[in-house]
Structures are given as structure tokens and as C-alpha cells.
Amino acid sequence: MRVSLENAGIFRSGRWLVRGVSMSVAAGEIVTLIGPNGSGKSTTAMMALGVLNADEGKTHRTANLRASYVPQKLSINWTLPLAVKRFLKLTNRASESEMRDALSATEILHLADAQMSNLSGGEFQRVLLARAI
């Protein structure tokens, strides 16, 4: 087991954002959280990854856990010249070949030198997925 939550919850500003969440994720498993807007999907993911600490229940993450997360939204200053390759290197230590493989897997290798500000919404999402890979 790499990550587990047992009756975990997050309480902020006088209300529960999520409560009673139990789940476990094994190594190599891909998890998709589905639900309506405001149901706590992102909060649950951040709690599972340790970005937010649970206010109740138990959480467990394997030491030196390596997990990837594709955010729903990401704010970028579009006035900065930022190519896709440079964006991928900002928070990642992937080698050139690993980066190329991730761009190929998401079918956007041809956009490696493109400016982030010129990408379509779908291309931007593929770049975020490549970053997670």
C-alpha cells in the first residue's frame, strides 16, 4: 500500500470540506476521482498526497512516495516567454529522454519548443499530463 486514508477529513473555515474518506492506492495504480463540482475531489487528492493534513481520521503514505497529480487549473503568467520544454523542467528532474518519452506518450512531442501562451486548451492539458508522467 502506497497511500491510504481511513475516515479522513479536512475542516476549514467552520465546515467540513471532505469527511469520512477511506481509500487505498497501491503502487502503479491509477486513480480517477469523479464527482460534481465542489464535492471535494481536489481536496481529497491533496490530502492523500500530503499537501493538506487531515483534521480527522488516519493517513498513511509510504516513505519517499513519488506520485503525480494533474491539477484542474494552473495559473501561469502568460506574459513570460516559456517554452513547453522549459515548463517541464521547472519542477521536474526528468532527463531529456524521459521528457521526450512523456511528450511522445501524450502525442505532443512536436510542441516541445512551442510557447505555453500559444497552446490550445487541449494542448495545455496534454502538457500537464506529460509533466505528471
GROMACS .gro file of N, CA, C and O in nm:
model
  532
    1MET      N    1   0.084  -0.118   0.000
    1MET     CA    2   0.000   0.000   0.000
    1MET      C    3   0.089   0.125   0.000
    1MET      O    4   0.174   0.139   0.085
    2ARG      N    5   0.069   0.213  -0.095
    2ARG     CA    6   0.148   0.336  -0.103
    2ARG      C    7   0.081   0.451  -0.030
    2ARG      O    8   0.144   0.530   0.035
    3VAL      N    9  -0.052   0.462  -0.045
    3VAL     CA   10  -0.129   0.569   0.018
    3VAL      C   11  -0.257   0.509   0.071
    3VAL      O   12  -0.323   0.431   0.002
    4SER      N   13  -0.295   0.549   0.193
    4SER     CA   14  -0.425   0.508   0.244
    4SER      C   15  -0.483   0.618   0.331
    4SER      O   16  -0.410   0.690   0.400
    5LEU      N   17  -0.613   0.632   0.323
    5LEU     CA   18  -0.690   0.723   0.407
    5LEU      C   19  -0.796   0.640   0.476
    5LEU      O   20  -0.858   0.554   0.413
    6GLU      N   21  -0.816   0.664   0.605
    6GLU     CA   22  -0.917   0.591   0.680
    6GLU      C   23  -1.004   0.692   0.755
    6GLU      O   24  -0.958   0.757   0.849
    7ASN      N   25  -1.128   0.707   0.710
    7ASN     CA   26  -1.223   0.802   0.770
    7ASN      C   27  -1.159   0.940   0.786
    7ASN      O   28  -1.178   1.007   0.888
    8ALA      N   29  -1.085   0.983   0.686
    8ALA     CA   30  -1.012   1.109   0.692
    8ALA      C   31  -1.100   1.226   0.649
    8ALA      O   32  -1.193   1.209   0.569
    9GLY      N   33  -1.069   1.342   0.703
    9GLY     CA   34  -1.145   1.461   0.667
    9GLY      C   35  -1.065   1.588   0.686
    9GLY      O   36  -0.965   1.590   0.758
   10ILE      N   37  -1.111   1.693   0.620
   10ILE     CA   38  -1.047   1.824   0.629
   10ILE      C   39  -1.154   1.926   0.669
   10ILE      O   40  -1.257   1.937   0.603
   11PHE      N   41  -1.125   1.999   0.775
   11PHE     CA   42  -1.216   2.100   0.830
   11PHE      C   43  -1.152   2.237   0.814
   11PHE      O   44  -1.041   2.261   0.861
   12ARG      N   45  -1.218   2.328   0.745
   12ARG     CA   46  -1.166   2.463   0.724
   12ARG      C   47  -1.281   2.564   0.733
   12ARG      O   48  -1.390   2.537   0.684
   13SER      N   49  -1.252   2.678   0.789
   13SER     CA   50  -1.347   2.790   0.796
   13SER      C   51  -1.484   2.747   0.848
   13SER      O   52  -1.588   2.785   0.795
   14GLY      N   53  -1.483   2.665   0.952
   14GLY     CA   54  -1.607   2.627   1.017
   14GLY      C   55  -1.691   2.522   0.947
   14GLY      O   56  -1.808   2.502   0.981
   15ARG      N   57  -1.633   2.453   0.848
   15ARG     CA   58  -1.710   2.348   0.779
   15ARG      C   59  -1.618   2.238   0.728
   15ARG      O   60  -1.498   2.259   0.709
   16TRP      N   61  -1.675   2.121   0.709
   16TRP     CA   62  -1.601   2.008   0.656
   16TRP      C   63  -1.596   2.018   0.503
   16TRP      O   64  -1.699   2.027   0.438
   17LEU      N   65  -1.475   2.020   0.448
   17LEU     CA   66  -1.459   2.018   0.302
   17LEU      C   67  -1.479   1.877   0.250
   17LEU      O   68  -1.542   1.856   0.146
   18VAL      N   69  -1.420   1.781   0.320
   18VAL     CA   70  -1.441   1.637   0.295
   18VAL      C   71  -1.441   1.570   0.430
   18VAL      O   72  -1.375   1.616   0.524
   19ARG      N   73  -1.515   1.460   0.441
   19ARG     CA   74  -1.520   1.390   0.569
   19ARG      C   75  -1.552   1.244   0.546
   19ARG      O   76  -1.629   1.208   0.456
   20GLY      N   77  -1.489   1.157   0.625
   20GLY     CA   78  -1.517   1.015   0.618
   20GLY      C   79  -1.461   0.947   0.494
   20GLY      O   80  -1.514   0.846   0.449
   21VAL      N   81  -1.352   1.000   0.441
   21VAL     CA   82  -1.293   0.944   0.319
   21VAL      C   83  -1.203   0.826   0.355
   21VAL      O   84  -1.112   0.838   0.437
   22SER      N   85  -1.230   0.712   0.293
   22SER     CA   86  -1.146   0.593   0.308
   22SER      C   87  -1.109   0.543   0.170
   22SER      O   88  -1.196   0.529   0.084
   23MET      N   89  -0.981   0.523   0.150
   23MET     CA   90  -0.934   0.472   0.021
   23MET      C   91  -0.792   0.421   0.037
   23MET      O   92  -0.723   0.455   0.133
   24SER      N   93  -0.751   0.337  -0.056
   24SER     CA   94  -0.612   0.293  -0.057
   24SER      C   95  -0.568   0.282  -0.202
   24SER      O   96  -0.647   0.247  -0.290
   25VAL      N   97  -0.443   0.316  -0.224
   25VAL     CA   98  -0.386   0.316  -0.358
   25VAL      C   99  -0.256   0.236  -0.353
   25VAL      O  100  -0.167   0.266  -0.274
   26ALA      N  101  -0.247   0.136  -0.438
   26ALA     CA  102  -0.128   0.051  -0.444
   26ALA      C  103  -0.028   0.109  -0.545
   26ALA      O  104  -0.063   0.191  -0.630
   27ALA      N  105   0.095   0.064  -0.537
   27ALA     CA  106   0.199   0.107  -0.630
   27ALA      C  107   0.156   0.078  -0.773
   27ALA      O  108   0.105  -0.030  -0.803
   28GLY      N  109   0.173   0.175  -0.861
   28GLY     CA  110   0.141   0.160  -1.002
   28GLY      C  111  -0.005   0.176  -1.036
   28GLY      O  112  -0.042   0.175  -1.152
   29GLU      N  113  -0.088   0.192  -0.936
   29GLU     CA  114  -0.232   0.206  -0.959
   29GLU      C  115  -0.264   0.348  -1.002
   29GLU      O  116  -0.208   0.445  -0.952
   30ILE      N  117  -0.357   0.363  -1.095
   30ILE     CA  118  -0.403   0.493  -1.140
   30ILE      C  119  -0.542   0.514  -1.084
   30ILE      O  120  -0.629   0.427  -1.096
   31VAL      N  121  -0.563   0.629  -1.022
   31VAL     CA  122  -0.690   0.660  -0.958
   31VAL      C  123  -0.750   0.783  -1.023
   31VAL      O  124  -0.680   0.882  -1.044
   32THR      N  125  -0.877   0.777  -1.052
   32THR     CA  126  -0.950   0.891  -1.104
   32THR      C  127  -1.062   0.923  -1.007
   32THR      O  128  -1.142   0.835  -0.973
   33LEU      N  129  -1.066   1.047  -0.960
   33LEU     CA  130  -1.173   1.090  -0.871
   33LEU      C  131  -1.280   1.159  -0.953
   33LEU      O  132  -1.251   1.253  -1.026
   34ILE      N  133  -1.402   1.111  -0.941
   34ILE     CA  134  -1.513   1.163  -1.020
   34ILE      C  135  -1.622   1.213  -0.926
   34ILE      O  136  -1.653   1.148  -0.826
   35GLY      N  137  -1.679   1.327  -0.958
   35GLY     CA  138  -1.789   1.381  -0.879
   35GLY      C  139  -1.824   1.520  -0.927
   35GLY      O  140  -1.752   1.579  -1.007
   36PRO      N  141  -1.934   1.573  -0.876
   36PRO     CA  142  -1.976   1.708  -0.918
   36PRO      C  143  -1.883   1.815  -0.864
   36PRO      O  144  -1.804   1.791  -0.772
   37ASN      N  145  -1.894   1.934  -0.922
   37ASN     CA  146  -1.815   2.048  -0.875
   37ASN      C  147  -1.838   2.069  -0.726
   37ASN      O  148  -1.951   2.059  -0.678
   38GLY      N  149  -1.730   2.096  -0.654
   38GLY     CA  150  -1.740   2.124  -0.512
   38GLY      C  151  -1.758   2.005  -0.421
   38GLY      O  152  -1.782   2.019  -0.303
   39SER      N  153  -1.742   1.884  -0.477
   39SER     CA  154  -1.764   1.764  -0.395
   39SER      C  155  -1.639   1.720  -0.318
   39SER      O  156  -1.647   1.628  -0.238
   40GLY      N  157  -1.524   1.785  -0.342
   40GLY     CA  158  -1.405   1.755  -0.264
   40GLY      C  159  -1.301   1.669  -0.333
   40GLY      O  160  -1.212   1.616  -0.266
   41LYS      N  161  -1.309   1.655  -0.463
   41LYS     CA  162  -1.213   1.571  -0.536
   41LYS      C  163  -1.070   1.623  -0.520
   41LYS      O  164  -0.980   1.547  -0.483
   42SER      N  165  -1.049   1.750  -0.547
   42SER     CA  166  -0.915   1.807  -0.536
   42SER      C  167  -0.866   1.806  -0.392
   42SER      O  168  -0.749   1.776  -0.365
   43THR      N  169  -0.954   1.836  -0.299
   43THR     CA  170  -0.917   1.835  -0.157
   43THR      C  171  -0.877   1.695  -0.115
   43THR      O  172  -0.778   1.676  -0.042
   44THR      N  173  -0.951   1.594  -0.159
   44THR     CA  174  -0.917   1.455  -0.127
   44THR      C  175  -0.781   1.418  -0.185
   44THR      O  176  -0.698   1.356  -0.117
   45ALA      N  177  -0.755   1.457  -0.310
   45ALA     CA  178  -0.626   1.427  -0.372
   45ALA      C  179  -0.513   1.494  -0.295
   45ALA      O  180  -0.410   1.431  -0.268
   46MET      N  181  -0.532   1.620  -0.257
   46MET     CA  182  -0.427   1.691  -0.183
   46MET      C  183  -0.405   1.631  -0.045
   46MET      O  184  -0.292   1.627   0.004
   47MET      N  185  -0.512   1.580   0.018
   47MET     CA  186  -0.497   1.512   0.147
   47MET      C  187  -0.420   1.381   0.128
   47MET      O  188  -0.330   1.350   0.206
   48ALA      N  189  -0.453   1.306   0.025
   48ALA     CA  190  -0.385   1.178   0.000
   48ALA      C  191  -0.237   1.200  -0.029
   48ALA      O  192  -0.153   1.120   0.013
   49LEU      N  193  -0.203   1.309  -0.098
   49LEU     CA  194  -0.064   1.337  -0.133
   49LEU      C  195   0.013   1.407  -0.022
   49LEU      O  196   0.134   1.426  -0.031
   50GLY      N  197  -0.057   1.448   0.085
   50GLY     CA  198   0.011   1.514   0.196
   50GLY      C  199   0.026   1.663   0.178
   50GLY      O  200   0.094   1.728   0.258
   51VAL      N  201  -0.035   1.720   0.076
   51VAL     CA  202  -0.031   1.865   0.056
   51VAL      C  203  -0.113   1.933   0.165
   51VAL      O  204  -0.077   2.039   0.215
   52LEU      N  205  -0.226   1.870   0.201
   52LEU     CA  206  -0.310   1.914   0.312
   52LEU      C  207  -0.311   1.804   0.417
   52LEU      O  208  -0.321   1.687   0.383
   53ASN      N  209  -0.303   1.843   0.543
   53ASN     CA  210  -0.309   1.746   0.652
   53ASN      C  211  -0.453   1.721   0.693
   53ASN      O  212  -0.533   1.815   0.704
   54ALA      N  213  -0.486   1.595   0.717
   54ALA     CA  214  -0.621   1.559   0.761
   54ALA      C  215  -0.645   1.612   0.902
   54ALA      O  216  -0.556   1.608   0.987
   55ASP      N  217  -0.766   1.660   0.926
   55ASP     CA  218  -0.805   1.707   1.059
   55ASP      C  219  -0.870   1.596   1.140
   55ASP      O  220  -0.887   1.611   1.261
   56GLU      N  221  -0.907   1.488   1.076
   56GLU     CA  222  -0.957   1.370   1.147
   56GLU      C  223  -0.924   1.247   1.065
   56GLU      O  224  -0.893   1.255   0.948
   57GLY      N  225  -0.929   1.133   1.129
   57GLY     CA  226  -0.900   1.008   1.062
   57GLY      C  227  -0.751   0.981   1.053
   57GLY      O  228  -0.669   1.051   1.113
   58LYS      N  229  -0.718   0.879   0.977
   58LYS     CA  230  -0.578   0.837   0.963
   58LYS      C  231  -0.535   0.847   0.818
   58LYS      O  232  -0.611   0.818   0.726
   59THR      N  233  -0.410   0.888   0.799
   59THR     CA  234  -0.350   0.890   0.666
   59THR      C  235  -0.217   0.817   0.673
   59THR      O  236  -0.149   0.820   0.775
   60HIS      N  237  -0.183   0.749   0.566
   60HIS     CA  238  -0.054   0.682   0.558
   60HIS      C  239   0.000   0.696   0.417
   60HIS      O  240  -0.072   0.677   0.319
   61ARG      N  241   0.127   0.734   0.408
   61ARG     CA  242   0.197   0.741   0.280
   61ARG      C  243   0.331   0.672   0.297
   61ARG      O  244   0.401   0.695   0.395
   62THR      N  245   0.366   0.590   0.202
   62THR     CA  246   0.495   0.524   0.204
   62THR      C  247   0.606   0.629   0.202
   62THR      O  248   0.594   0.731   0.133
   63ALA      N  249   0.711   0.605   0.277
   63ALA     CA  250   0.825   0.697   0.278
   63ALA      C  251   0.880   0.712   0.137
   63ALA      O  252   0.880   0.618   0.058
   64ASN      N  253   0.925   0.831   0.104
   64ASN     CA  254   0.980   0.862  -0.029
   64ASN      C  255   0.882   0.834  -0.141
   64ASN      O  256   0.920   0.796  -0.251
   65LEU      N  257   0.754   0.855  -0.111
   65LEU     CA  258   0.649   0.834  -0.211
   65LEU      C  259   0.670   0.928  -0.329
   65LEU      O  260   0.700   1.046  -0.313
   66ARG      N  261   0.654   0.874  -0.448
   66ARG     CA  262   0.660   0.954  -0.568
   66ARG      C  263   0.525   0.940  -0.637
   66ARG      O  264   0.487   0.830  -0.678
   67ALA      N  265   0.454   1.049  -0.644
   67ALA     CA  266   0.320   1.047  -0.704
   67ALA      C  267   0.309   1.165  -0.799
   67ALA      O  268   0.377   1.266  -0.783
   68SER      N  269   0.223   1.152  -0.897
   68SER     CA  270   0.199   1.259  -0.993
   68SER      C  271   0.054   1.301  -0.984
   68SER      O  272  -0.034   1.219  -0.957
   69TYR      N  273   0.031   1.428  -1.011
   69TYR     CA  274  -0.102   1.486  -0.998
   69TYR      C  275  -0.121   1.584  -1.112
   69TYR      O  276  -0.031   1.666  -1.139
   70VAL      N  277  -0.233   1.576  -1.180
   70VAL     CA  278  -0.265   1.672  -1.285
   70VAL      C  279  -0.368   1.768  -1.228
   70VAL      O  280  -0.481   1.727  -1.200
   71PRO      N  281  -0.330   1.894  -1.206
   71PRO     CA  282  -0.424   1.988  -1.145
   71PRO      C  283  -0.538   2.024  -1.240
   71PRO      O  284  -0.524   2.018  -1.362
   72GLN      N  285  -0.648   2.062  -1.180
   72GLN     CA  286  -0.764   2.105  -1.258
   72GLN      C  287  -0.735   2.238  -1.326
   72GLN      O  288  -0.772   2.261  -1.440
   73LYS      N  289  -0.667   2.327  -1.253
   73LYS     CA  290  -0.632   2.459  -1.304
   73LYS      C  291  -0.488   2.489  -1.264
   73LYS      O  292  -0.440   2.441  -1.163
   74LEU      N  293  -0.424   2.573  -1.343
   74LEU     CA  294  -0.289   2.615  -1.312
   74LEU      C  295  -0.273   2.758  -1.362
   74LEU      O  296  -0.301   2.785  -1.480
   75SER      N  297  -0.232   2.847  -1.275
   75SER     CA  298  -0.214   2.987  -1.314
   75SER      C  299  -0.072   3.007  -1.363
   75SER      O  300   0.023   2.972  -1.295
   76ILE      N  301  -0.062   3.064  -1.480
   76ILE     CA  302   0.068   3.094  -1.540
   76ILE      C  303   0.064   3.240  -1.585
   76ILE      O  304  -0.037   3.286  -1.638
   77ASN      N  305   0.173   3.310  -1.564
   77ASN     CA  306   0.184   3.446  -1.615
   77ASN      C  307   0.213   3.435  -1.764
   77ASN      O  308   0.325   3.404  -1.804
   78TRP      N  309   0.112   3.456  -1.844
   78TRP     CA  310   0.124   3.435  -1.989
   78TRP      C  311   0.213   3.538  -2.058
   78TRP      O  312   0.243   3.525  -2.176
   79THR      N  313   0.255   3.642  -1.986
   79THR     CA  314   0.344   3.740  -2.048
   79THR      C  315   0.490   3.693  -2.049
   79THR      O  316   0.572   3.748  -2.119
   80LEU      N  317   0.521   3.591  -1.968
   80LEU     CA  318   0.657   3.537  -1.965
   80LEU      C  319   0.679   3.443  -2.083
   80LEU      O  320   0.595   3.358  -2.111
   81PRO      N  321   0.790   3.459  -2.152
   81PRO     CA  322   0.820   3.363  -2.258
   81PRO      C  323   0.860   3.229  -2.195
   81PRO      O  324   0.960   3.222  -2.122
   82LEU      N  325   0.780   3.127  -2.217
   82LEU     CA  326   0.803   2.999  -2.153
   82LEU      C  327   0.769   2.888  -2.252
   82LEU      O  328   0.652   2.868  -2.285
   83ALA      N  329   0.871   2.818  -2.299
   83ALA     CA  330   0.850   2.707  -2.391
   83ALA      C  331   0.808   2.583  -2.313
   83ALA      O  332   0.835   2.571  -2.193
   84VAL      N  333   0.744   2.490  -2.380
   84VAL     CA  334   0.695   2.367  -2.318
   84VAL      C  335   0.810   2.294  -2.247
   84VAL      O  336   0.796   2.254  -2.131
   85LYS      N  337   0.924   2.277  -2.314
   85LYS     CA  338   1.039   2.207  -2.252
   85LYS      C  339   1.083   2.275  -2.124
   85LYS      O  340   1.111   2.210  -2.024
   86ARG      N  341   1.089   2.406  -2.126
   86ARG     CA  342   1.131   2.481  -2.006
   86ARG      C  343   1.028   2.465  -1.895
   86ARG      O  344   1.064   2.450  -1.778
   87PHE      N  345   0.900   2.469  -1.929
   87PHE     CA  346   0.794   2.449  -1.831
   87PHE      C  347   0.808   2.313  -1.763
   87PHE      O  348   0.796   2.301  -1.642
   88LEU      N  349   0.837   2.210  -1.842
   88LEU     CA  350   0.851   2.076  -1.786
   88LEU      C  351   0.972   2.066  -1.693
   88LEU      O  352   0.973   1.985  -1.601
   89LYS      N  353   1.073   2.147  -1.714
   89LYS     CA  354   1.193   2.144  -1.631
   89LYS      C  355   1.181   2.226  -1.503
   89LYS      O  356   1.266   2.213  -1.414
   90LEU      N  357   1.078   2.309  -1.490
   90LEU     CA  358   1.067   2.398  -1.375
   90LEU      C  359   1.064   2.323  -1.242
   90LEU      O  360   1.127   2.364  -1.146
   91THR      N  361   0.989   2.216  -1.235
   91THR     CA  362   0.975   2.143  -1.108
   91THR      C  363   1.007   1.995  -1.124
   91THR      O  364   0.969   1.914  -1.041
   92ASN      N  365   1.076   1.961  -1.229
   92ASN     CA  366   1.098   1.821  -1.260
   92ASN      C  367   1.246   1.796  -1.287
   92ASN      O  368   1.312   1.879  -1.347
   93ARG      N  369   1.291   1.681  -1.249
   93ARG     CA  370   1.431   1.644  -1.273
   93ARG      C  371   1.442   1.537  -1.381
   93ARG      O  372   1.536   1.459  -1.382
   94ALA      N  373   1.346   1.531  -1.469
   94ALA     CA  374   1.346   1.430  -1.574
   94ALA      C  375   1.460   1.455  -1.672
   94ALA      O  376   1.496   1.569  -1.700
   95SER      N  377   1.514   1.347  -1.721
   95SER     CA  378   1.619   1.359  -1.823
   95SER      C  379   1.555   1.401  -1.955
   95SER      O  380   1.434   1.396  -1.971
   96GLU      N  381   1.639   1.439  -2.049
   96GLU     CA  382   1.589   1.477  -2.181
   96GLU      C  383   1.510   1.362  -2.246
   96GLU      O  384   1.405   1.385  -2.305
   97SER      N  385   1.561   1.240  -2.233
   97SER     CA  386   1.492   1.126  -2.295
   97SER      C  387   1.360   1.096  -2.223
   97SER      O  388   1.261   1.062  -2.288
   98GLU      N  389   1.356   1.110  -2.089
   98GLU     CA  390   1.230   1.090  -2.016
   98GLU      C  391   1.128   1.196  -2.055
   98GLU      O  392   1.010   1.166  -2.072
   99MET      N  393   1.175   1.319  -2.071
   99MET     CA  394   1.086   1.427  -2.112
   99MET      C  395   1.032   1.401  -2.253
   99MET      O  396   0.913   1.416  -2.280
  100ARG      N  397   1.119   1.359  -2.342
  100ARG     CA  398   1.079   1.327  -2.479
  100ARG      C  399   0.978   1.214  -2.480
  100ARG      O  400   0.878   1.218  -2.552
  101ASP      N  401   1.000   1.111  -2.397
  101ASP     CA  402   0.906   0.999  -2.388
  101ASP      C  403   0.770   1.044  -2.338
  101ASP      O  404   0.666   0.998  -2.388
  102ALA      N  405   0.768   1.133  -2.238
  102ALA     CA  406   0.641   1.183  -2.184
  102ALA      C  407   0.567   1.267  -2.288
  102ALA      O  408   0.444   1.255  -2.303
  103LEU      N  409   0.640   1.349  -2.361
  103LEU     CA  410   0.578   1.429  -2.467
  103LEU      C  411   0.526   1.339  -2.579
  103LEU      O  412   0.419   1.363  -2.634
  104SER      N  413   0.600   1.234  -2.610
  104SER     CA  414   0.555   1.138  -2.712
  104SER      C  415   0.431   1.063  -2.665
  104SER      O  416   0.337   1.044  -2.742
  105ALA      N  417   0.430   1.022  -2.539
  105ALA     CA  418   0.317   0.946  -2.484
  105ALA      C  419   0.188   1.028  -2.488
  105ALA      O  420   0.079   0.972  -2.502
  106THR      N  421   0.201   1.160  -2.477
  106THR     CA  422   0.083   1.246  -2.481
  106THR      C  423   0.061   1.307  -2.620
  106THR      O  424  -0.023   1.395  -2.638
  107GLU      N  425   0.140   1.260  -2.716
  107GLU     CA  426   0.129   1.299  -2.857
  107GLU      C  427   0.149   1.448  -2.881
  107GLU      O  428   0.083   1.509  -2.966
  108ILE      N  429   0.245   1.507  -2.807
  108ILE     CA  430   0.274   1.650  -2.826
  108ILE      C  431   0.424   1.677  -2.839
  108ILE      O  432   0.470   1.789  -2.814
  109LEU      N  433   0.499   1.577  -2.881
  109LEU     CA  434   0.643   1.596  -2.898
  109LEU      C  435   0.672   1.713  -2.992
  109LEU      O  436   0.766   1.789  -2.972
  110HIS      N  437   0.586   1.731  -3.090
  110HIS     CA  438   0.604   1.840  -3.187
  110HIS      C  439   0.587   1.979  -3.124
  110HIS      O  440   0.623   2.079  -3.184
  111LEU      N  441   0.537   1.985  -3.000
  111LEU     CA  442   0.517   2.113  -2.931
  111LEU      C  443   0.628   2.145  -2.830
  111LEU      O  444   0.617   2.243  -2.757
  112ALA      N  445   0.733   2.066  -2.827
  112ALA     CA  446   0.838   2.083  -2.726
  112ALA      C  447   0.895   2.224  -2.721
  112ALA      O  448   0.925   2.276  -2.614
  113ASP      N  449   0.908   2.289  -2.836
  113ASP     CA  450   0.965   2.424  -2.840
  113ASP      C  451   0.859   2.533  -2.850
  113ASP      O  452   0.892   2.651  -2.860
  114ALA      N  453   0.732   2.495  -2.846
  114ALA     CA  454   0.623   2.592  -2.857
  114ALA      C  455   0.611   2.672  -2.728
  114ALA      O  456   0.645   2.625  -2.619
  115GLN      N  457   0.565   2.795  -2.741
  115GLN     CA  458   0.540   2.879  -2.625
  115GLN      C  459   0.411   2.836  -2.556
  115GLN      O  460   0.309   2.809  -2.622
  116MET      N  461   0.415   2.826  -2.424
  116MET     CA  462   0.298   2.786  -2.346
  116MET      C  463   0.179   2.877  -2.376
  116MET      O  464   0.066   2.831  -2.381
  117SER      N  465   0.205   3.005  -2.397
  117SER     CA  466   0.097   3.101  -2.420
  117SER      C  467   0.025   3.078  -2.553
  117SER      O  468  -0.085   3.129  -2.572
  118ASN      N  469   0.086   3.002  -2.643
  118ASN     CA  470   0.025   2.977  -2.774
  118ASN      C  471  -0.050   2.844  -2.782
  118ASN      O  472  -0.106   2.812  -2.887
  119LEU      N  473  -0.053   2.768  -2.673
  119LEU     CA  474  -0.118   2.638  -2.676
  119LEU      C  475  -0.269   2.650  -2.665
  119LEU      O  476  -0.321   2.740  -2.598
  120SER      N  477  -0.339   2.557  -2.727
  120SER     CA  478  -0.483   2.549  -2.709
  120SER      C  479  -0.511   2.489  -2.571
  120SER      O  480  -0.418   2.438  -2.505
  121GLY      N  481  -0.635   2.491  -2.530
  121GLY     CA  482  -0.671   2.433  -2.401
  121GLY      C  483  -0.637   2.285  -2.392
  121GLY      O  484  -0.584   2.237  -2.292
  122GLY      N  485  -0.665   2.211  -2.499
  122GLY     CA  486  -0.635   2.069  -2.502
  122GLY      C  487  -0.487   2.040  -2.501
  122GLY      O  488  -0.440   1.947  -2.434
  123GLU      N  489  -0.410   2.120  -2.575
  123GLU     CA  490  -0.265   2.104  -2.576
  123GLU      C  491  -0.208   2.133  -2.438
  123GLU      O  492  -0.118   2.062  -2.390
  124PHE      N  493  -0.260   2.236  -2.371
  124PHE     CA  494  -0.216   2.270  -2.237
  124PHE      C  495  -0.241   2.154  -2.141
  124PHE      O  496  -0.154   2.118  -2.062
  125GLN      N  497  -0.358   2.092  -2.151
  125GLN     CA  498  -0.390   1.976  -2.066
  125GLN      C  499  -0.293   1.861  -2.093
  125GLN      O  500  -0.250   1.792  -2.002
  126ARG      N  501  -0.256   1.840  -2.218
  126ARG     CA  502  -0.160   1.733  -2.252
  126ARG      C  503  -0.023   1.764  -2.195
  126ARG      O  504   0.048   1.673  -2.152
  127VAL      N  505   0.015   1.893  -2.193
  127VAL     CA  506   0.143   1.930  -2.132
  127VAL      C  507   0.139   1.900  -1.982
  127VAL      O  508   0.236   1.845  -1.926
  128LEU      N  509   0.028   1.929  -1.916
  128LEU     CA  510   0.015   1.899  -1.774
  128LEU      C  511   0.023   1.748  -1.750
  128LEU      O  512   0.085   1.702  -1.654
  129LEU      N  513  -0.037   1.670  -1.839
  129LEU     CA  514  -0.031   1.524  -1.827
  129LEU      C  515   0.112   1.476  -1.850
  129LEU      O  516   0.162   1.390  -1.775
  130ALA      N  517   0.181   1.530  -1.948
  130ALA     CA  518   0.321   1.494  -1.974
  130ALA      C  519   0.407   1.527  -1.852
  130ALA      O  520   0.496   1.450  -1.814
  131ARG      N  521   0.380   1.640  -1.788
  131ARG     CA  522   0.453   1.679  -1.668
  131ARG      C  523   0.432   1.578  -1.556
  131ARG      O  524   0.526   1.543  -1.484
  132ALA      N  525   0.310   1.527  -1.544
  132ALA     CA  526   0.282   1.425  -1.441
  132ALA      C  527   0.353   1.294  -1.473
  132ALA      O  528   0.402   1.227  -1.383
  133ILE      N  529   0.359   1.260  -1.600
  133ILE     CA  530   0.426   1.135  -1.641
  133ILE      C  531   0.574   1.145  -1.613
  133ILE      O  532   0.636   1.055  -1.563
   0.00000   0.00000   0.00000
